[in-house]
């Protein structure tokens, strides 16, 4: 009785059943989600983009932390040029190669300091993906906690917690994060925390409304009557039952977080030079829009493609997991 | 309850949130590292000078006392003194807020005017090529950073084609004598529209995409409603059904999304003002932060919050005005 909520039923033909309790149970959980995603074309495209971007980010991170740019060097190897220029990729290398044309060794050209643009855009993926996932994670955990406690206990606790999240939500989030970072620190860590905090109200609202409706369900009543602790009821019944909408929201939120952090970096809050981040590259490109218009193009495209990936995946998940839609 | 009373009641309800905004802002500003007095007077000021400044700005009093003073000040419209501009914060905000509001209003006007036909067309031609195009446009719109749209617009329409100015903004209410190349009010307005065009699109695209998405799904729902089936059975022409029966009901979720979009748009205004070098609230808060102007940081942050809260109340009131089912809060 206690475990039935989070165990997906193993039957494969869920969408042919007519919405009985077993059907509802089967519509939660990871295995069900994966199966639905495989069937939905949009979700598959989204998964592909997100997968490729994550892979790029992981490779860039490995190259940066473990291999000291070995991959960047190999990919961009050109016997006519000094490999040392690639090694000195991230710190400034002077102006002699400013805005080099898109030849083989610099397919996208170089930036205002002569650094290869492709490598920097690829390395920017690392920052964007880290920030996107971390900020969403903070918002997800914080919002789930607040929402679950608030919805489950109701009354005074609910009132206080909801007024606080409402207030956080009432300051436009970019402004709130800017104020937060001014107070605590201008680097990437605080960007992640700040953006994460602004995502708390979103998940809080979602979880709280689920909790309020699930709280009165028979199996929760039964668990309570059987003497299961509140904490266990929340963790084992209520949260797993909110899996589908939270997953959809979290996917979309990663995209939103990437957009906000790009905006923050553009304003000078976030990854500090020479660490390559897309927002900060766009900010640097502002001074060179006339001589090097493509400098502004590529980091923006990278943001666009990544965020589209998360949005398509989120939309696809929503369709795939929506019990009202039969695909 | 009448509409006016409902509006006042919504404002009264918002008071705790407004106090909350002031509280968050005040305590965040107090966390900012660095000593404001040192910033004003330089690294090695004379002791009596420091004390005089501390007393003048009330910095010698305990935190809670300063908080209460600040709260009382906000309630009476006194937001303190900007150190950087050497003027009252409220005065600076009154100077800059209209610029940002002008930008916001034109962005939302652009968004609504383009998104509603797009969404309706999409819903009417569901799963046809027109629908696919419109959905791709919305998807790209919600996924593109507004400041990048601004940069691309500047490169294409200002630098290459030269159709629009790349930076700055002429205010429509500016005195013709102060505007270069404008002798009459009409010329000022023309210049103003000319300057506003690119920032409006940069800021409005995200809203346009979001509204188009909601408009589409809302219209799809509403076109499947029983009253639409009934109207069809009575032989009402399809265009009349779309225009009269389905459209009006479908606009309610759109109003909600406009309200929610205000938060994003206010943040977007900071970025758009930066890209186009427009001297509005966004540039003011960035200037305040870069110069550690505490009172100005607090003032701008909380005005951003207040504008959002007022915007949400306005959309709520519009919602209840347009929806015959809402009874202004009493059951």
Short mmCIF file of C-alpha atoms in Angstrom, two decimals, chain A residues 166-176 178-180 182-184 186 205 259 262-263 266-267 269 279 282 285-286 289-290 293 296-297 300-301 303-304 307-308 311-312 315, chain B residues 17 20-21 24 28 31-33 139-140 142-145 147-148 151-152 154-155 159-160 213 260 263-264 266-267 270-271 274-275 277 285-286 289-290 297 301 304-305 308-309:
data_model
loop_
_atom_site.label_atom_id
_atom_site.label_comp_id
_atom_site.label_asym_id
_atom_site.label_seq_id
_atom_site.Cartn_x
_atom_site.Cartn_y
_atom_site.Cartn_z
CA UNK A 166 5.23 35.73 -3.48
CA UNK A 167 7.50 38.59 -2.48
CA UNK A 168 10.50 36.96 -4.14
CA UNK A 169 8.39 36.51 -7.25
CA UNK A 170 7.30 40.16 -7.14
CA UNK A 171 10.74 41.55 -7.94
CA UNK A 172 11.53 41.05 -11.64
CA UNK A 173 13.96 38.15 -11.50
CA UNK A 174 16.80 39.68 -13.48
CA UNK A 175 16.75 42.72 -11.18
CA UNK A 176 16.56 40.48 -8.09
CA UNK A 178 21.53 41.56 -10.01
CA UNK A 179 20.78 42.94 -6.51
CA UNK A 180 21.59 39.56 -4.96
CA UNK A 182 25.82 42.92 -5.94
CA UNK A 183 25.33 41.97 -2.29
CA UNK A 184 27.08 38.61 -2.24
CA UNK A 186 29.61 38.85 -8.93
CA UNK A 205 3.57 26.79 -6.84
CA UNK A 259 18.86 32.72 -20.92
CA UNK A 262 23.53 34.80 -20.51
CA UNK A 263 21.80 38.11 -19.80
CA UNK A 266 26.13 40.29 -20.82
CA UNK A 267 25.74 42.90 -18.08
CA UNK A 269 27.55 39.62 -13.72
CA UNK A 279 26.78 36.26 -22.65
CA UNK A 282 28.27 38.92 -26.83
CA UNK A 285 31.33 41.78 -29.45
CA UNK A 286 29.36 45.01 -28.96
CA UNK A 289 29.74 45.08 -34.56
CA UNK A 290 30.81 46.94 -37.68
CA UNK A 293 29.49 41.21 -37.33
CA UNK A 296 28.08 38.68 -32.41
CA UNK A 297 26.43 35.91 -34.36
CA UNK A 300 23.95 33.99 -29.87
CA UNK A 301 23.29 30.99 -32.11
CA UNK A 303 22.33 30.12 -26.86
CA UNK A 304 19.43 29.85 -29.29
CA UNK A 307 17.52 26.83 -25.30
CA UNK A 308 15.46 25.56 -28.24
CA UNK A 311 12.10 24.01 -24.93
CA UNK A 312 11.38 21.29 -27.52
CA UNK A 315 7.06 20.59 -24.88
CA UNK B 17 4.06 42.20 -0.76
CA UNK B 20 8.20 42.55 1.62
CA UNK B 21 9.89 44.04 -1.44
CA UNK B 24 14.29 42.22 0.83
CA UNK B 28 20.23 42.90 0.35
CA UNK B 31 24.93 43.05 2.53
CA UNK B 32 26.78 44.94 -0.18
CA UNK B 33 30.46 44.89 0.70
CA UNK B 139 9.58 28.53 -30.47
CA UNK B 140 12.50 30.57 -31.78
CA UNK B 142 10.90 32.11 -26.64
CA UNK B 143 14.40 30.67 -27.05
CA UNK B 144 16.28 33.77 -28.21
CA UNK B 145 17.90 36.16 -25.75
CA UNK B 147 19.80 41.34 -26.08
CA UNK B 148 21.06 39.19 -28.93
CA UNK B 151 22.56 43.19 -31.42
CA UNK B 152 21.50 41.48 -34.66
CA UNK B 154 21.54 46.87 -34.87
CA UNK B 155 24.00 45.13 -37.21
CA UNK B 159 24.79 49.47 -39.64
CA UNK B 160 24.17 47.70 -42.95
CA UNK B 213 1.66 30.12 -28.01
CA UNK B 260 3.23 36.99 -15.98
CA UNK B 263 8.53 40.24 -14.87
CA UNK B 264 10.55 38.92 -17.82
CA UNK B 266 11.16 44.37 -16.93
CA UNK B 267 14.35 42.30 -16.74
CA UNK B 270 17.51 46.34 -18.41
CA UNK B 271 19.22 44.38 -21.20
CA UNK B 274 22.03 48.41 -22.29
CA UNK B 275 22.16 47.25 -25.92
CA UNK B 277 22.15 52.79 -24.76
CA UNK B 285 20.23 50.44 -11.66
CA UNK B 286 23.42 49.36 -13.46
CA UNK B 289 25.54 49.24 -8.81
CA UNK B 290 28.75 50.15 -10.63
CA UNK B 297 20.27 50.60 -5.78
CA UNK B 301 15.17 47.71 -7.19
CA UNK B 304 11.04 47.60 -10.38
CA UNK B 305 9.13 45.46 -7.87
CA UNK B 308 5.55 44.67 -11.52
CA UNK B 309 3.01 44.47 -8.70
#
